[in-house]
């Protein structure tokens, strides 16, 4: 079983449009969609926004639906300058920029007995780069940082860039990375840029959420053909 996860309804709907739904399972106040694509058994869900919701859905996808791989599709704010709205980026690893135990001498993003960074699956990233090459689509890769805040300030964005070396910013990947790392499930995350995470990002986000979600969804479907 392969899990496809999003945070928002708008990110999942364009993916579902490509699929024949078999069944919908209501569980833990959420909906899990079962579908087939070519010969793949898929389970899909949007978690709702934020790290806690994302961790809950990721754990359910693995524990209850027996997902052996977890692919995330959605939108993100750009940190790297040459990432423009609509551009695609895959995560090499994810982290949580809003974890702060520095008063005890720990580095930003670190929780004792856990990790700052959670590695994404190299095989799935390799497939993504192959697909991008075949389709002639520009695909960046980099560290993607998560936190339970919508980032819309140049100062905060630059602190995250400096502290974590992040190329993009969102609100779920660090939590899903943590769950998949602890459950030993390969994790892949694809995001299309919806804004620049600076002043005014909220306006851009509202304007580009739908279109950027579609860009990410389309690429994810192309990837499923190669898995
Ligand atoms: C009610 C609206 C909810 C916005 C959710 C944004 N998602 C969270 O995953 C992605 C994202 C796009 N741009 C972002 C930004 N600048 N900061 C944080 N997250 C993001």
mmCIF file of C-alpha atoms and ligand atoms in Angstrom:
data_model
loop_
_atom_site.group_PDB
_atom_site.id
_atom_site.type_symbol
_atom_site.label_atom_id
_atom_site.label_comp_id
_atom_site.label_asym_id
_atom_site.label_seq_id
_atom_site.Cartn_x
_atom_site.Cartn_y
_atom_site.Cartn_z
ATOM 1 C CA UNK A 1 0.000 0.000 0.000
ATOM 2 C CA UNK A 2 1.287 3.490 -0.866
ATOM 3 C CA UNK A 3 0.049 6.503 1.127
ATOM 4 C CA UNK A 4 -0.445 9.886 -0.487
ATOM 5 C CA UNK A 5 -0.869 12.670 2.026
ATOM 6 C CA UNK A 6 -1.673 16.362 1.827
ATOM 7 C CA UNK A 7 -2.454 18.954 4.484
ATOM 8 C CA UNK A 8 -5.399 20.695 2.826
ATOM 9 C CA UNK A 9 -8.444 19.653 0.832
ATOM 10 C CA UNK A 10 -7.298 21.955 -2.015
ATOM 11 C CA UNK A 11 -4.032 19.992 -2.234
ATOM 12 C CA UNK A 12 -5.706 16.559 -2.318
ATOM 13 C CA UNK A 13 -8.642 17.230 -4.653
ATOM 14 C CA UNK A 14 -6.556 17.616 -7.834
ATOM 15 C CA UNK A 15 -4.915 14.249 -7.060
ATOM 16 C CA UNK A 16 -8.242 12.466 -6.500
ATOM 17 C CA UNK A 17 -9.416 13.744 -9.909
ATOM 18 C CA UNK A 18 -6.888 11.426 -11.581
ATOM 19 C CA UNK A 19 -7.958 8.351 -9.576
ATOM 20 C CA UNK A 20 -10.817 5.830 -9.483
ATOM 21 C CA UNK A 21 -11.926 5.797 -5.839
ATOM 22 C CA UNK A 22 -12.740 2.360 -4.419
ATOM 23 C CA UNK A 23 -13.824 3.204 -0.914
ATOM 24 C CA UNK A 24 -13.830 5.955 1.703
ATOM 25 C CA UNK A 25 -13.052 5.067 5.313
ATOM 26 C CA UNK A 26 -14.038 7.435 8.117
ATOM 27 C CA UNK A 27 -11.535 7.230 10.982
ATOM 28 C CA UNK A 28 -10.395 9.488 13.847
ATOM 29 C CA UNK A 29 -12.527 12.369 12.637
ATOM 30 C CA UNK A 30 -11.014 12.250 9.157
ATOM 31 C CA UNK A 31 -11.598 10.564 5.752
ATOM 32 C CA UNK A 32 -9.204 8.074 4.146
ATOM 33 C CA UNK A 33 -9.684 7.354 0.425
ATOM 34 C CA UNK A 34 -8.750 3.984 -1.035
ATOM 35 C CA UNK A 35 -7.942 3.927 -4.738
ATOM 36 C CA UNK A 36 -6.069 2.014 -7.407
ATOM 37 C CA UNK A 37 -3.713 3.555 -9.951
ATOM 38 C CA UNK A 38 -2.248 1.226 -12.568
ATOM 39 C CA UNK A 39 -1.418 -1.747 -10.298
ATOM 40 C CA UNK A 40 -0.808 0.342 -7.185
ATOM 41 C CA UNK A 41 -3.014 0.210 -4.080
ATOM 42 C CA UNK A 42 -3.260 3.758 -2.732
ATOM 43 C CA UNK A 43 -4.616 5.282 0.463
ATOM 44 C CA UNK A 44 -5.015 9.061 0.414
ATOM 45 C CA UNK A 45 -5.907 11.705 2.977
ATOM 46 C CA UNK A 46 -5.488 15.344 3.825
ATOM 47 C CA UNK A 47 -4.495 15.707 7.478
ATOM 48 C CA UNK A 48 -5.636 19.298 8.100
ATOM 49 C CA UNK A 49 -2.974 21.957 8.617
ATOM 50 C CA UNK A 50 -0.126 21.788 11.130
ATOM 51 C CA UNK A 51 2.363 19.343 12.616
ATOM 52 C CA UNK A 52 0.036 17.609 15.083
ATOM 53 C CA UNK A 53 -2.667 16.913 12.484
ATOM 54 C CA UNK A 54 -0.013 15.761 10.038
ATOM 55 C CA UNK A 55 1.609 13.424 12.563
ATOM 56 C CA UNK A 56 -1.781 11.894 13.425
ATOM 57 C CA UNK A 57 -2.650 11.190 9.790
ATOM 58 C CA UNK A 58 0.836 9.881 8.967
ATOM 59 C CA UNK A 59 0.672 7.458 11.902
ATOM 60 C CA UNK A 60 -2.831 6.287 10.881
ATOM 61 C CA UNK A 61 -1.771 5.808 7.253
ATOM 62 C CA UNK A 62 1.067 3.563 8.459
ATOM 63 C CA UNK A 63 -0.509 1.793 11.429
ATOM 64 C CA UNK A 64 -4.087 1.333 10.218
ATOM 65 C CA UNK A 65 -3.719 1.298 6.419
ATOM 66 C CA UNK A 66 -0.372 -0.461 6.379
ATOM 67 C CA UNK A 67 1.330 2.091 4.119
ATOM 68 C CA UNK A 68 4.814 0.957 3.121
ATOM 69 C CA UNK A 69 5.753 4.306 1.509
ATOM 70 C CA UNK A 70 4.401 7.791 2.231
ATOM 71 C CA UNK A 71 4.372 10.491 -0.458
ATOM 72 C CA UNK A 72 3.392 14.054 0.464
ATOM 73 C CA UNK A 73 2.096 16.574 -2.096
ATOM 74 C CA UNK A 74 1.296 20.207 -1.400
ATOM 75 C CA UNK A 75 2.416 23.824 -1.492
ATOM 76 C CA UNK A 76 5.137 25.715 0.344
ATOM 77 C CA UNK A 77 6.634 29.144 0.849
ATOM 78 C CA UNK A 78 9.903 29.854 -0.938
ATOM 79 C CA UNK A 79 13.061 30.633 1.025
ATOM 80 C CA UNK A 80 15.658 30.113 -1.711
ATOM 81 C CA UNK A 81 15.692 33.165 -4.015
ATOM 82 C CA UNK A 82 15.474 31.294 -7.303
ATOM 83 C CA UNK A 83 12.303 29.436 -6.237
ATOM 84 C CA UNK A 84 9.395 31.221 -7.920
ATOM 85 C CA UNK A 85 5.646 30.708 -7.477
ATOM 86 C CA UNK A 86 4.684 27.466 -9.274
ATOM 87 C CA UNK A 87 8.183 25.961 -9.038
ATOM 88 C CA UNK A 88 8.565 22.420 -7.676
ATOM 89 C CA UNK A 89 10.882 21.311 -4.869
ATOM 90 C CA UNK A 90 11.451 17.916 -3.247
ATOM 91 C CA UNK A 91 12.767 17.564 0.288
ATOM 92 C CA UNK A 92 16.170 16.011 0.908
ATOM 93 C CA UNK A 93 15.310 16.207 4.609
ATOM 94 C CA UNK A 94 12.807 17.978 6.857
ATOM 95 C CA UNK A 95 12.983 19.696 10.243
ATOM 96 C CA UNK A 96 10.872 21.633 12.766
ATOM 97 C CA UNK A 97 11.980 25.271 12.993
ATOM 98 C CA UNK A 98 9.651 26.116 15.919
ATOM 99 C CA UNK A 99 11.246 23.685 18.398
ATOM 100 C CA UNK A 100 13.349 25.651 20.879
ATOM 101 C CA UNK A 101 15.087 23.960 23.841
ATOM 102 C CA UNK A 102 18.166 26.176 23.385
ATOM 103 C CA UNK A 103 18.018 27.365 27.026
ATOM 104 C CA UNK A 104 19.234 23.841 27.935
ATOM 105 C CA UNK A 105 22.073 24.061 25.440
ATOM 106 C CA UNK A 106 20.326 22.102 22.652
ATOM 107 C CA UNK A 107 20.484 23.410 19.067
ATOM 108 C CA UNK A 108 17.328 24.907 17.511
ATOM 109 C CA UNK A 109 14.970 22.172 16.266
ATOM 110 C CA UNK A 110 16.422 19.507 18.558
ATOM 111 C CA UNK A 111 14.448 17.367 21.045
ATOM 112 C CA UNK A 112 16.466 15.023 23.358
ATOM 113 C CA UNK A 113 16.560 11.431 22.013
ATOM 114 C CA UNK A 114 15.190 12.681 18.669
ATOM 115 C CA UNK A 115 16.783 14.481 15.703
ATOM 116 C CA UNK A 116 16.818 17.927 14.081
ATOM 117 C CA UNK A 117 16.635 16.509 10.535
ATOM 118 C CA UNK A 118 14.669 13.571 9.123
ATOM 119 C CA UNK A 119 16.075 12.199 5.867
ATOM 120 C CA UNK A 120 13.731 11.683 2.901
ATOM 121 C CA UNK A 121 13.908 8.549 0.778
ATOM 122 C CA UNK A 122 16.728 8.687 -1.795
ATOM 123 C CA UNK A 123 15.131 6.152 -4.145
ATOM 124 C CA UNK A 124 11.889 8.122 -4.401
ATOM 125 C CA UNK A 125 13.865 11.354 -4.845
ATOM 126 C CA UNK A 126 15.852 9.671 -7.614
ATOM 127 C CA UNK A 127 12.611 8.661 -9.366
ATOM 128 C CA UNK A 128 11.345 12.236 -9.070
ATOM 129 C CA UNK A 129 14.501 13.611 -10.690
ATOM 130 C CA UNK A 130 14.251 11.019 -13.477
ATOM 131 C CA UNK A 131 10.603 11.953 -14.128
ATOM 132 C CA UNK A 132 11.472 15.679 -14.084
ATOM 133 C CA UNK A 133 14.252 15.056 -16.589
ATOM 134 C CA UNK A 134 11.967 13.063 -18.882
ATOM 135 C CA UNK A 135 9.242 15.723 -18.745
ATOM 136 C CA UNK A 136 11.676 18.638 -18.956
ATOM 137 C CA UNK A 137 10.364 20.055 -15.685
ATOM 138 C CA UNK A 138 12.626 22.125 -13.403
ATOM 139 C CA UNK A 139 12.768 20.346 -10.021
ATOM 140 C CA UNK A 140 14.740 21.740 -7.114
ATOM 141 C CA UNK A 141 15.743 19.752 -4.059
ATOM 142 C CA UNK A 142 16.589 21.015 -0.604
ATOM 143 C CA UNK A 143 15.853 21.091 3.083
ATOM 144 C CA UNK A 144 12.233 21.949 3.874
ATOM 145 C CA UNK A 145 11.461 23.373 7.330
ATOM 146 C CA UNK A 146 8.111 23.065 9.116
ATOM 147 C CA UNK A 147 6.528 24.963 11.964
ATOM 148 C CA UNK A 148 3.061 25.678 13.287
ATOM 149 C CA UNK A 149 3.045 29.203 11.847
ATOM 150 C CA UNK A 150 2.390 30.657 8.417
ATOM 151 C CA UNK A 151 5.626 32.542 7.736
ATOM 152 C CA UNK A 152 5.071 36.026 6.275
ATOM 153 C CA UNK A 153 8.096 37.997 7.403
ATOM 154 C CA UNK A 154 11.484 38.410 5.691
ATOM 155 C CA UNK A 155 13.235 38.472 9.080
ATOM 156 C CA UNK A 156 11.691 35.159 10.262
ATOM 157 C CA UNK A 157 12.258 33.569 6.828
ATOM 158 C CA UNK A 158 15.932 34.567 6.902
ATOM 159 C CA UNK A 159 16.392 33.204 10.431
ATOM 160 C CA UNK A 160 14.972 29.839 9.279
ATOM 161 C CA UNK A 161 17.227 29.893 6.209
ATOM 162 C CA UNK A 162 20.326 30.651 8.303
ATOM 163 C CA UNK A 163 19.509 28.266 11.168
ATOM 164 C CA UNK A 164 18.396 25.208 9.139
ATOM 165 C CA UNK A 165 19.741 25.806 5.631
ATOM 166 C CA UNK A 166 16.137 25.473 4.464
ATOM 167 C CA UNK A 167 15.065 26.151 0.864
ATOM 168 C CA UNK A 168 11.305 26.155 1.534
ATOM 169 C CA UNK A 169 8.898 26.440 4.442
ATOM 170 C CA UNK A 170 5.583 24.791 5.340
ATOM 171 C CA UNK A 171 3.726 23.333 8.323
ATOM 172 C CA UNK A 172 3.684 19.512 8.134
ATOM 173 C CA UNK A 173 6.796 17.933 6.598
ATOM 174 C CA UNK A 174 8.929 17.922 9.738
ATOM 175 C CA UNK A 175 6.207 16.040 11.617
ATOM 176 C CA UNK A 176 5.608 13.499 8.828
ATOM 177 C CA UNK A 177 9.362 13.011 8.520
ATOM 178 C CA UNK A 178 9.573 12.269 12.232
ATOM 179 C CA UNK A 179 6.739 9.711 12.091
ATOM 180 C CA UNK A 180 8.136 7.978 8.998
ATOM 181 C CA UNK A 181 11.645 7.919 10.472
ATOM 182 C CA UNK A 182 10.437 6.301 13.701
ATOM 183 C CA UNK A 183 8.245 3.837 11.760
ATOM 184 C CA UNK A 184 11.014 3.106 9.179
ATOM 185 C CA UNK A 185 8.683 4.019 6.293
ATOM 186 C CA UNK A 186 10.253 5.723 3.229
ATOM 187 C CA UNK A 187 9.096 9.342 3.049
ATOM 188 C CA UNK A 188 8.923 11.574 -0.042
ATOM 189 C CA UNK A 189 7.754 15.178 -0.048
ATOM 190 C CA UNK A 190 6.981 17.290 -3.113
ATOM 191 C CA UNK A 191 5.874 20.910 -2.785
ATOM 192 C CA UNK A 192 4.968 23.579 -5.345
ATOM 193 C CA UNK A 193 5.718 27.171 -4.328
ATOM 194 C CA UNK A 194 2.666 29.320 -3.498
ATOM 195 C CA UNK A 195 4.341 32.397 -1.991
ATOM 196 C CA UNK A 196 7.651 33.910 -0.849
ATOM 197 C CA UNK A 197 7.039 33.673 2.929
ATOM 198 C CA UNK A 198 7.566 37.410 3.319
ATOM 199 C CA UNK A 199 5.239 40.316 3.995
ATOM 200 C CA UNK A 200 2.166 39.833 1.770
ATOM 201 C CA UNK A 201 2.645 36.041 1.549
ATOM 202 C CA UNK A 202 -0.914 35.475 2.745
ATOM 203 C CA UNK A 203 -2.302 37.262 -0.289
ATOM 204 C CA UNK A 204 -0.120 35.251 -2.692
ATOM 205 C CA UNK A 205 -1.012 32.035 -0.876
ATOM 206 C CA UNK A 206 -4.750 32.665 -1.337
ATOM 207 C CA UNK A 207 -4.204 33.504 -4.986
ATOM 208 C CA UNK A 208 -1.880 30.597 -5.894
ATOM 209 C CA UNK A 209 -2.955 27.733 -3.593
ATOM 210 C CA UNK A 210 -5.185 26.123 -6.188
ATOM 211 C CA UNK A 211 -2.828 26.439 -9.164
ATOM 212 C CA UNK A 212 0.287 25.380 -7.240
ATOM 213 C CA UNK A 213 -1.605 22.428 -5.704
ATOM 214 C CA UNK A 214 -2.428 21.352 -9.247
ATOM 215 C CA UNK A 215 1.231 21.575 -10.301
ATOM 216 C CA UNK A 216 2.269 19.346 -7.422
ATOM 217 C CA UNK A 217 -0.604 16.901 -7.983
ATOM 218 C CA UNK A 218 0.188 16.519 -11.691
ATOM 219 C CA UNK A 219 3.851 15.751 -10.988
ATOM 220 C CA UNK A 220 2.943 13.274 -8.255
ATOM 221 C CA UNK A 221 0.746 11.345 -10.671
ATOM 222 C CA UNK A 222 3.640 11.203 -13.159
ATOM 223 C CA UNK A 223 5.786 9.782 -10.368
ATOM 224 C CA UNK A 224 3.232 7.049 -9.618
ATOM 225 C CA UNK A 225 3.707 5.818 -13.189
ATOM 226 C CA UNK A 226 7.385 5.143 -12.405
ATOM 227 C CA UNK A 227 7.117 3.637 -8.914
HETATM 228 C C1 LIG B 1 -5.481 28.794 6.164
HETATM 229 C C2 LIG B 1 -4.227 28.797 5.337
HETATM 230 C C3 LIG B 1 -3.181 27.869 5.865
HETATM 231 C C4 LIG B 1 -1.894 27.902 5.097
HETATM 232 C C5 LIG B 1 -1.182 26.562 5.102
HETATM 233 C C6 LIG B 1 0.119 26.674 4.361
HETATM 234 N N1 LIG B 1 0.766 25.422 4.062
HETATM 235 C C7 LIG B 1 1.113 24.681 5.286
HETATM 236 O O1 LIG B 1 1.857 23.579 5.035
HETATM 237 C C8 LIG B 1 1.936 25.539 3.163
HETATM 238 C C9 LIG B 1 2.553 26.905 3.093
HETATM 239 C C10 LIG B 1 2.601 27.700 1.978
HETATM 240 N N2 LIG B 1 3.258 28.872 2.248
HETATM 241 C C11 LIG B 1 3.622 28.840 3.568
HETATM 242 C C12 LIG B 1 4.273 29.771 4.403
HETATM 243 N N3 LIG B 1 4.704 30.969 3.928
HETATM 244 N N4 LIG B 1 4.480 29.441 5.711
HETATM 245 C C13 LIG B 1 4.055 28.247 6.196
HETATM 246 N N5 LIG B 1 3.408 27.322 5.459
HETATM 247 C C14 LIG B 1 3.199 27.613 4.140
#
